[in-house]
Coordinates of C-alpha atoms and ligand atoms in Angstrom, one line a residue:
M1 CA 0.0 0.0 0.0
E2 CA 1.3 3.4 -0.8
M3 CA 1.9 5.9 1.9
P4 CA -0.9 8.5 1.4
R5 CA 0.1 12.0 0.7
R6 CA -1.8 13.4 3.7
A7 CA -0.1 11.1 6.2
L8 CA 3.2 12.3 4.9
G9 CA 2.1 15.9 5.3
Q10 CA 1.3 15.4 8.9
L11 CA 4.9 14.4 9.5
E12 CA 6.2 17.6 8.1
C13 CA 8.0 19.9 10.5
W14 CA 9.3 23.3 10.0
L15 CA 12.7 24.2 11.4
C16 CA 14.6 27.4 11.4
L17 CA 18.0 26.8 10.5
G18 CA 21.8 28.2 7.4
M19 CA 26.1 27.1 5.0
V20 CA 29.3 26.7 3.2
L21 CA 30.3 23.5 1.5
A22 CA 33.2 22.3 3.4
T23 CA 35.2 19.1 3.5
L24 CA 33.9 15.5 3.4
S25 CA 33.3 14.3 6.9
G26 CA 35.7 11.8 8.4
G27 CA 33.6 8.6 9.1
A28 CA 34.8 5.9 11.4
G29 CA 37.8 4.2 9.9
D30 CA 37.7 0.5 9.2
A31 CA 39.9 -1.7 11.2
A32 CA 43.3 -2.0 9.6
E33 CA 42.9 -5.7 9.0
A34 CA 39.5 -5.3 7.3
L35 CA 41.0 -2.6 5.1
H36 CA 43.8 -5.0 4.1
A37 CA 41.4 -7.8 3.3
R38 CA 39.2 -5.4 1.3
A39 CA 42.2 -4.2 -0.7
G40 CA 42.4 -7.8 -2.0
I41 CA 39.2 -7.1 -4.0
R42 CA 40.7 -6.1 -7.3
A43 CA 39.3 -5.1 -10.6
Q44 CA 41.9 -7.1 -12.5
E45 CA 41.1 -10.4 -10.7
A46 CA 37.4 -9.9 -11.2
G47 CA 38.1 -9.2 -14.9
G48 CA 39.7 -12.6 -15.2
H49 CA 36.6 -14.3 -13.8
I50 CA 34.4 -12.3 -16.1
R51 CA 36.4 -13.1 -19.2
A52 CA 36.3 -16.8 -18.3
L53 CA 32.6 -17.0 -17.5
A54 CA 31.6 -14.8 -20.5
D55 CA 33.7 -16.9 -22.9
D56 CA 31.8 -18.6 -25.7
A57 CA 32.9 -21.9 -24.3
F58 CA 30.2 -21.6 -21.6
E59 CA 27.5 -21.1 -24.3
G60 CA 25.7 -18.4 -22.4
R61 CA 25.5 -20.4 -19.1
E62 CA 21.9 -21.5 -19.6
A63 CA 20.6 -23.2 -16.5
G64 CA 20.3 -27.0 -16.9
R65 CA 22.4 -27.0 -20.1
R66 CA 26.0 -28.0 -20.7
G67 CA 27.3 -24.4 -20.5
G68 CA 25.4 -23.7 -17.2
Q69 CA 26.7 -26.9 -15.7
A70 CA 30.3 -26.0 -16.7
A71 CA 29.8 -22.5 -15.2
G72 CA 28.7 -24.0 -11.9
R73 CA 31.8 -26.1 -11.9
Y74 CA 34.0 -23.0 -12.6
V75 CA 32.5 -21.2 -9.6
A76 CA 33.0 -24.3 -7.4
D77 CA 36.6 -24.6 -8.5
A78 CA 37.2 -20.9 -7.6
L79 CA 35.8 -21.5 -4.1
A80 CA 37.4 -24.9 -3.5
P81 CA 40.8 -23.5 -2.4
L82 CA 39.3 -21.1 0.1
E83 CA 38.8 -22.0 3.7
L84 CA 35.0 -22.1 3.5
E85 CA 32.6 -24.9 4.5
P86 CA 30.7 -26.4 1.6
A87 CA 27.1 -25.7 2.2
G88 CA 25.4 -27.8 -0.5
D89 CA 24.2 -31.4 -0.5
E90 CA 26.1 -34.0 1.5
G91 CA 29.2 -31.9 2.1
S92 CA 29.5 -30.6 -1.4
L93 CA 29.3 -27.1 -2.7
F94 CA 26.3 -27.9 -4.9
Q95 CA 22.7 -27.8 -4.0
T96 CA 21.1 -29.8 -6.8
F97 CA 17.5 -29.6 -7.8
A98 CA 15.3 -30.6 -10.7
S99 CA 13.5 -28.1 -13.0
R100 CA 11.7 -28.4 -16.3
Q101 CA 15.0 -27.4 -17.9
G102 CA 16.9 -30.2 -16.3
T103 CA 19.2 -30.4 -13.3
L104 CA 20.0 -27.0 -11.7
R105 CA 22.7 -26.3 -9.1
N106 CA 23.2 -23.5 -6.6
V107 CA 26.8 -23.3 -5.5
L108 CA 26.9 -22.6 -1.7
A109 CA 29.8 -22.0 0.7
L110 CA 29.7 -20.9 4.4
L111 CA 32.0 -18.9 6.5
P112 CA 31.0 -19.9 10.0
G113 CA 30.7 -16.9 12.5
R114 CA 33.1 -16.6 15.4
D115 CA 30.7 -15.6 18.1
P116 CA 28.8 -18.6 19.6
A117 CA 26.0 -16.2 20.7
V118 CA 25.1 -15.2 17.1
R119 CA 26.8 -17.6 14.8
N120 CA 23.5 -19.3 14.1
E121 CA 22.5 -16.0 12.3
V122 CA 23.4 -16.0 8.7
V123 CA 24.1 -13.1 6.2
V124 CA 23.5 -14.4 2.7
V125 CA 25.5 -12.7 -0.1
G126 CA 24.4 -13.9 -3.5
A127 CA 24.8 -13.5 -7.3
H128 CA 23.2 -15.6 -10.1
Y129 CA 25.7 -17.3 -12.4
D130 CA 23.3 -18.5 -15.1
H131 CA 22.3 -16.5 -18.2
V132 CA 20.1 -17.1 -21.2
G133 CA 22.2 -19.4 -23.4
Y134 CA 21.6 -18.7 -27.1
G135 CA 18.6 -16.5 -26.4
N136 CA 15.0 -16.9 -27.6
A137 CA 12.0 -14.7 -28.0
R138 CA 11.1 -15.1 -24.3
N139 CA 14.5 -14.2 -22.8
S140 CA 16.4 -12.1 -25.3
F141 CA 16.1 -8.9 -27.2
G142 CA 17.9 -10.7 -30.0
P143 CA 19.4 -11.5 -32.3
F144 CA 18.6 -15.1 -31.3
G145 CA 20.8 -18.1 -31.9
F146 CA 24.0 -16.5 -30.9
V147 CA 25.8 -17.1 -27.6
H148 CA 24.6 -14.5 -25.0
N149 CA 27.7 -14.2 -22.9
G150 CA 26.1 -12.3 -20.1
A151 CA 29.3 -10.5 -19.0
D152 CA 27.5 -7.9 -17.1
D153 CA 24.4 -10.1 -16.5
N154 CA 25.7 -11.6 -14.3
A155 CA 29.3 -12.7 -14.6
S156 CA 30.1 -9.3 -13.1
G157 CA 28.2 -10.1 -9.9
V158 CA 29.7 -13.6 -9.7
A159 CA 33.2 -12.2 -10.2
G160 CA 32.6 -9.6 -7.5
L161 CA 31.3 -12.3 -5.2
I162 CA 34.3 -14.5 -5.7
E163 CA 36.5 -11.6 -4.8
I164 CA 34.4 -10.9 -1.7
A165 CA 34.7 -14.5 -0.7
E166 CA 38.5 -14.3 -0.9
A167 CA 38.5 -11.1 1.1
L168 CA 36.3 -12.6 3.8
V169 CA 38.6 -15.6 4.1
G170 CA 41.5 -13.2 4.3
L171 CA 40.2 -11.5 7.5
P172 CA 42.3 -12.3 10.6
Q173 CA 39.1 -13.6 12.2
P174 CA 35.6 -14.3 10.7
P175 CA 32.8 -11.9 11.5
R176 CA 30.6 -12.7 14.6
R177 CA 27.8 -14.0 12.4
S178 CA 28.0 -16.6 9.7
V179 CA 28.2 -15.5 6.0
L180 CA 26.8 -17.7 3.3
L181 CA 28.1 -17.1 -0.3
A182 CA 25.5 -18.2 -2.7
F183 CA 25.8 -18.5 -6.5
W184 CA 22.3 -19.0 -7.8
D185 CA 21.3 -21.0 -10.8
G186 CA 18.1 -20.5 -12.8
E187 CA 17.6 -16.9 -12.0
E188 CA 16.8 -16.1 -15.7
Q189 CA 14.1 -18.7 -15.6
G190 CA 12.2 -17.2 -12.7
L191 CA 14.6 -16.9 -9.7
L192 CA 14.6 -20.7 -9.5
G193 CA 17.8 -21.1 -7.5
S194 CA 17.0 -18.6 -4.7
K195 CA 13.4 -19.9 -4.4
Q196 CA 14.6 -23.5 -4.1
F197 CA 17.2 -22.4 -1.5
L198 CA 14.5 -20.9 0.8
K199 CA 11.9 -23.5 0.1
D200 CA 14.3 -26.4 0.9
P201 CA 17.3 -25.0 2.7
P202 CA 20.4 -27.1 2.7
T203 CA 21.4 -28.9 5.9
A204 CA 24.1 -26.3 6.6
L205 CA 21.2 -24.0 7.5
E206 CA 19.4 -26.5 9.7
Y207 CA 20.2 -24.7 13.0
R208 CA 20.7 -21.4 11.5
R209 CA 18.5 -18.4 10.6
I210 CA 18.9 -16.0 7.7
V211 CA 18.9 -12.4 9.1
F212 CA 20.0 -10.4 6.1
A213 CA 20.7 -10.9 2.4
I214 CA 22.6 -9.0 -0.3
N215 CA 22.1 -9.6 -4.0
L216 CA 24.6 -8.6 -6.7
D217 CA 23.1 -8.5 -10.2
M218 CA 24.8 -6.6 -13.0
I219 CA 27.5 -4.5 -11.3
G220 CA 29.7 -4.3 -14.4
R221 CA 28.5 -1.1 -16.1
L222 CA 29.1 1.7 -13.6
R223 CA 28.4 5.0 -15.4
D224 CA 28.7 8.5 -13.9
N225 CA 30.0 6.8 -10.8
T226 CA 26.3 6.0 -10.0
L227 CA 25.2 2.9 -8.2
S228 CA 21.5 1.9 -7.8
V229 CA 20.7 0.4 -4.4
Y230 CA 17.5 -1.5 -4.0
G231 CA 15.9 -2.7 -0.8
T232 CA 17.0 -0.1 1.7
R233 CA 13.4 0.2 2.8
S234 CA 13.4 -3.4 4.0
A235 CA 14.7 -2.4 7.5
V236 CA 14.8 0.8 9.4
G237 CA 18.1 2.7 9.0
L238 CA 19.5 0.7 6.1
E239 CA 19.8 3.7 3.8
E240 CA 21.8 5.6 6.4
M241 CA 23.9 2.5 7.0
V242 CA 24.8 2.3 3.3
I243 CA 25.5 6.0 3.1
R244 CA 27.9 5.9 6.0
L245 CA 29.7 2.9 4.5
N246 CA 30.0 5.0 1.3
G247 CA 31.7 7.8 3.3
P248 CA 35.3 9.0 2.7
Q249 CA 36.8 5.9 4.2
A250 CA 35.4 4.0 1.2
Q251 CA 38.3 5.5 -0.9
T252 CA 36.0 5.8 -3.9
P253 CA 32.6 7.1 -2.7
L254 CA 29.9 6.4 -5.2
Q255 CA 26.8 8.4 -6.1
L256 CA 24.0 6.3 -4.7
V257 CA 20.5 6.2 -6.1
F258 CA 18.1 4.6 -3.8
N259 CA 15.4 2.7 -5.8
W260 CA 12.2 1.9 -3.9
K261 CA 10.9 -0.5 -6.5
V262 CA 10.2 -4.1 -5.2
E263 CA 9.8 -6.3 -8.3
P264 CA 10.5 -9.9 -9.0
D265 CA 13.4 -9.0 -11.4
S266 CA 16.2 -10.6 -9.4
D267 CA 16.9 -12.9 -6.5
H268 CA 16.6 -10.2 -3.8
Y269 CA 12.9 -10.4 -4.4
T270 CA 12.8 -14.0 -3.1
F271 CA 14.3 -12.8 0.2
L272 CA 12.0 -9.8 0.5
Q273 CA 9.0 -12.1 0.0
A274 CA 10.3 -14.2 2.8
G275 CA 10.5 -11.2 5.1
I276 CA 14.3 -10.9 5.3
P277 CA 15.9 -7.5 5.0
T278 CA 17.7 -7.5 1.7
L279 CA 19.8 -5.1 -0.4
M280 CA 20.6 -5.3 -4.1
F281 CA 23.4 -3.4 -5.8
H282 CA 23.1 -2.8 -9.6
T283 CA 24.8 -0.5 -12.1
G284 CA 21.8 -0.2 -14.4
L285 CA 20.4 -1.5 -17.7
H286 CA 22.0 -0.8 -21.1
D287 CA 21.7 -1.5 -24.8
D288 CA 23.5 -4.8 -24.5
Y289 CA 21.1 -6.1 -21.8
H290 CA 20.0 -9.7 -22.7
R291 CA 21.6 -9.5 -26.1
P292 CA 24.6 -11.3 -27.5
S293 CA 26.6 -8.1 -27.2
D294 CA 26.8 -8.2 -23.4
D295 CA 30.5 -9.0 -23.7
A296 CA 33.5 -8.9 -21.3
H297 CA 35.3 -6.0 -23.0
R298 CA 32.3 -3.8 -22.4
V299 CA 32.5 -4.3 -18.6
N300 CA 33.7 -1.3 -16.5
L301 CA 36.2 -3.2 -14.3
S302 CA 37.5 -0.2 -12.5
G303 CA 33.9 0.6 -11.6
L304 CA 33.2 -2.9 -10.4
E305 CA 35.9 -2.6 -7.7
P306 CA 34.3 0.0 -5.5
V307 CA 30.9 -1.7 -5.8
A308 CA 32.4 -5.0 -4.7
R309 CA 34.2 -3.3 -1.8
L310 CA 31.1 -1.5 -0.7
T311 CA 29.4 -4.9 -0.7
F312 CA 32.2 -6.3 1.4
D313 CA 31.9 -3.4 3.9
T314 CA 28.1 -4.0 4.1
V315 CA 28.5 -7.7 4.8
L316 CA 31.0 -6.9 7.5
Q317 CA 28.9 -4.2 9.0
V318 CA 25.9 -6.5 9.4
A319 CA 27.7 -9.7 10.1
D320 CA 29.9 -8.2 12.8
A321 CA 27.5 -5.7 14.4
E322 CA 27.2 -5.7 18.2
E323 CA 23.5 -4.9 18.0
A324 CA 20.8 -7.2 16.7
C325 CA 20.2 -7.3 13.0
P326 CA 17.5 -4.9 12.0
A327 CA 14.0 -6.3 11.7
F328 CA 12.2 -6.6 8.4
R329 CA 10.0 -3.7 7.5
P330 CA 6.9 -5.1 5.6
A331 CA 5.9 -1.6 4.4
C332 CA 8.8 -1.8 1.9
R333 CA 6.7 -4.1 -0.3
A334 CA 4.1 -1.5 -0.7
E335 CA 6.5 1.4 -1.4
S336 CA 7.6 2.4 -4.9
N337 CA 9.4 5.3 -6.6
A338 CA 6.1 7.1 -6.6
T339 CA 6.0 6.9 -2.8
K340 CA 9.6 8.3 -2.9
S341 CA 8.5 11.2 -5.0
Q342 CA 5.7 12.0 -2.5
L343 CA 8.1 11.9 0.4
Q344 CA 10.5 14.2 -1.5
A345 CA 7.8 16.6 -2.8
R346 CA 8.7 20.2 -2.5
A347 CA 7.2 22.1 0.4
V348 CA 7.1 25.8 0.8
L349 CA 8.1 27.6 3.9
P350 CA 5.8 30.5 4.8
A351 CA 7.7 33.8 4.2
D352 CA 7.0 34.7 7.8
S353 CA 8.0 31.4 9.3
P354 CA 9.8 32.1 12.5
G355 CA 12.6 29.6 11.8
R356 CA 16.0 30.7 12.7
W357 CA 17.8 28.4 10.2
G358 CA 15.2 28.3 7.4
I359 CA 14.6 24.7 6.7
G360 CA 11.6 22.4 6.4
I361 CA 12.1 18.7 7.0
R362 CA 9.9 15.7 6.6
V363 CA 10.3 12.5 8.6
D364 CA 11.0 9.3 6.7
L365 CA 9.7 6.4 8.7
A366 CA 12.3 4.0 7.3
N367 CA 15.1 6.5 8.2
P368 CA 13.9 8.4 11.3
T369 CA 17.5 9.4 12.2
A370 CA 18.0 11.0 8.8
P371 CA 15.2 13.5 8.1
L372 CA 14.8 14.7 4.6
V373 CA 15.0 18.4 3.7
V374 CA 11.9 19.4 1.7
A375 CA 12.0 23.2 2.0
I376 CA 14.7 25.9 2.3
R377 CA 13.9 29.6 2.9
P378 CA 15.8 31.8 0.4
G379 CA 18.5 33.8 2.1
S380 CA 18.3 31.8 5.3
P381 CA 21.5 30.4 7.0
A382 CA 20.7 27.0 5.6
D383 CA 20.3 28.4 2.1
R384 CA 23.5 30.5 2.4
G385 CA 25.3 27.4 3.7
G386 CA 24.4 25.5 0.5
L387 CA 21.8 23.0 1.8
K388 CA 19.8 21.4 -1.0
R389 CA 16.4 20.0 -1.2
N390 CA 16.4 16.2 -0.7
D391 CA 19.5 16.3 1.4
R392 CA 19.3 14.2 4.5
I393 CA 20.5 15.6 7.8
L394 CA 22.6 13.1 9.8
E395 CA 24.6 15.1 12.4
I396 CA 24.7 18.4 14.1
A397 CA 28.1 19.6 15.4
G398 CA 29.4 16.0 15.0
V399 CA 26.7 14.3 16.9
P400 CA 24.3 11.9 15.2
I401 CA 20.7 12.9 15.6
S402 CA 18.3 10.3 17.0
D403 CA 15.1 11.7 15.6
Q404 CA 13.3 14.8 14.3
N405 CA 12.8 16.3 17.8
D406 CA 16.4 15.7 18.7
L407 CA 17.4 17.6 15.5
M408 CA 15.2 20.5 16.6
R409 CA 16.7 20.5 20.1
K410 CA 20.3 20.4 18.8
L411 CA 19.7 23.3 16.4
A412 CA 17.9 25.3 19.0
A413 CA 20.9 24.8 21.3
V414 CA 23.3 26.5 18.9
E415 CA 24.6 29.8 20.4
P416 CA 23.1 32.8 18.5
A417 CA 25.4 34.5 16.0
T418 CA 27.7 31.4 15.7
S419 CA 28.2 28.7 13.1
V420 CA 27.4 25.0 13.3
E421 CA 28.7 22.1 11.3
V422 CA 25.9 20.0 9.7
L423 CA 26.6 16.5 8.2
V424 CA 24.3 15.9 5.3
A425 CA 23.9 13.1 2.8
R426 CA 23.4 14.0 -0.9
R427 CA 23.0 11.3 -3.5
G428 CA 24.4 8.9 -1.1
R429 CA 27.5 10.9 -0.3
L430 CA 28.5 12.7 2.9
F431 CA 29.2 16.4 3.1
V432 CA 29.9 18.8 6.0
L433 CA 28.1 22.1 5.6
V434 CA 28.6 25.1 7.9
W435 CA 25.5 27.1 8.8
T436 CA 26.1 30.6 10.1
D437 CA 23.5 32.3 12.2
R438 CA 23.9 36.1 11.5
H439 CA 21.2 37.2 13.9
Q440 CA 22.4 39.1 16.9
P441 CA 20.3 38.4 20.0
T442 CA 18.1 41.3 20.9
Ligands
ZN501 ZN1 19.3 -11.2 -16.8

């Protein structure tokens, strides 16, 4: 169900606030060892996997066919040397199941968590390795009958995930929670692999519970440094979590577009349907999508690297968190990009609004600690300080805000005729603004 416009209006709140665009904020640095492991995620190595999987020899990796079977073997061979527990059938890496197309196989490997208190909780990171073979009228934009190599879709996600698996194994100690690396088969035929996995979980999951999932599908065509992130509405605070992970410590912060669409177009949907908080990273569609021309040389390898590293950071953040994993937020299923437009709709501050700083914010129920700016009074301290509509406010004077009232209290507490630093997120990146209150107390 869509959030009605009126309900949103009731949440609006006018604040009086002012800026100068300053430096990027310094987020909490990753532990040195995690940084080192993450540095092992390399574009070049991912490129090797993409070139291999998108070679004509795999005949487009169609699930249940010779090429699909060979691709599953390739992935298993890449995982075999790593210190991971096979999580498929009978101690193998393969979870095998039958479909109309033949025998399909997920490739599953587990990194057991280190903390006995939460190691039964599992973070699933997945990418589908199948593609559409030679293409037909149902699954291809043509021309049909030629090998569809699926370099972006989804050799890119598979390559990123293999790199992430190596980085996880390279950590000096595993995260507190368990991490399951899942390479899905049959995605192109209707999310068959991920559905089978949840319907009939492998024995490795017998005494474990999936608390979070991440899906990588098509991460090989980063353009304008812009990454689409799906699913952040599936738990409270996920958008802010991803934004903070994308901070200056990320080395190559990306522009993030948060997409509110929940559609059965990739394996993240399976987990959302099951009520599990889930993110998907995706670099967007293109003219080669589901065509024979989705080839390895067209993949943006240097763009894949920061996406895979952000995924690694996200896995670590969730799997290693001291606090409990965030609960699923069912409202996400009813939200769409139209709901987002409603939330972001411009508001007008009355000319005589008494606000000292000159901002209007609107609470976002999925991100209560990051209110959205929907109005800025011209000439106000916020306006002069460079605040933009649709910025999210995260911190005042270096202190995270806990909710809208807390934001108001913190701004009211700023000494008259002084400046205050305000941390905002804009297109998924962090900026410190300086708002200067010019009014002298009377
Ligand atoms: Zn596809």
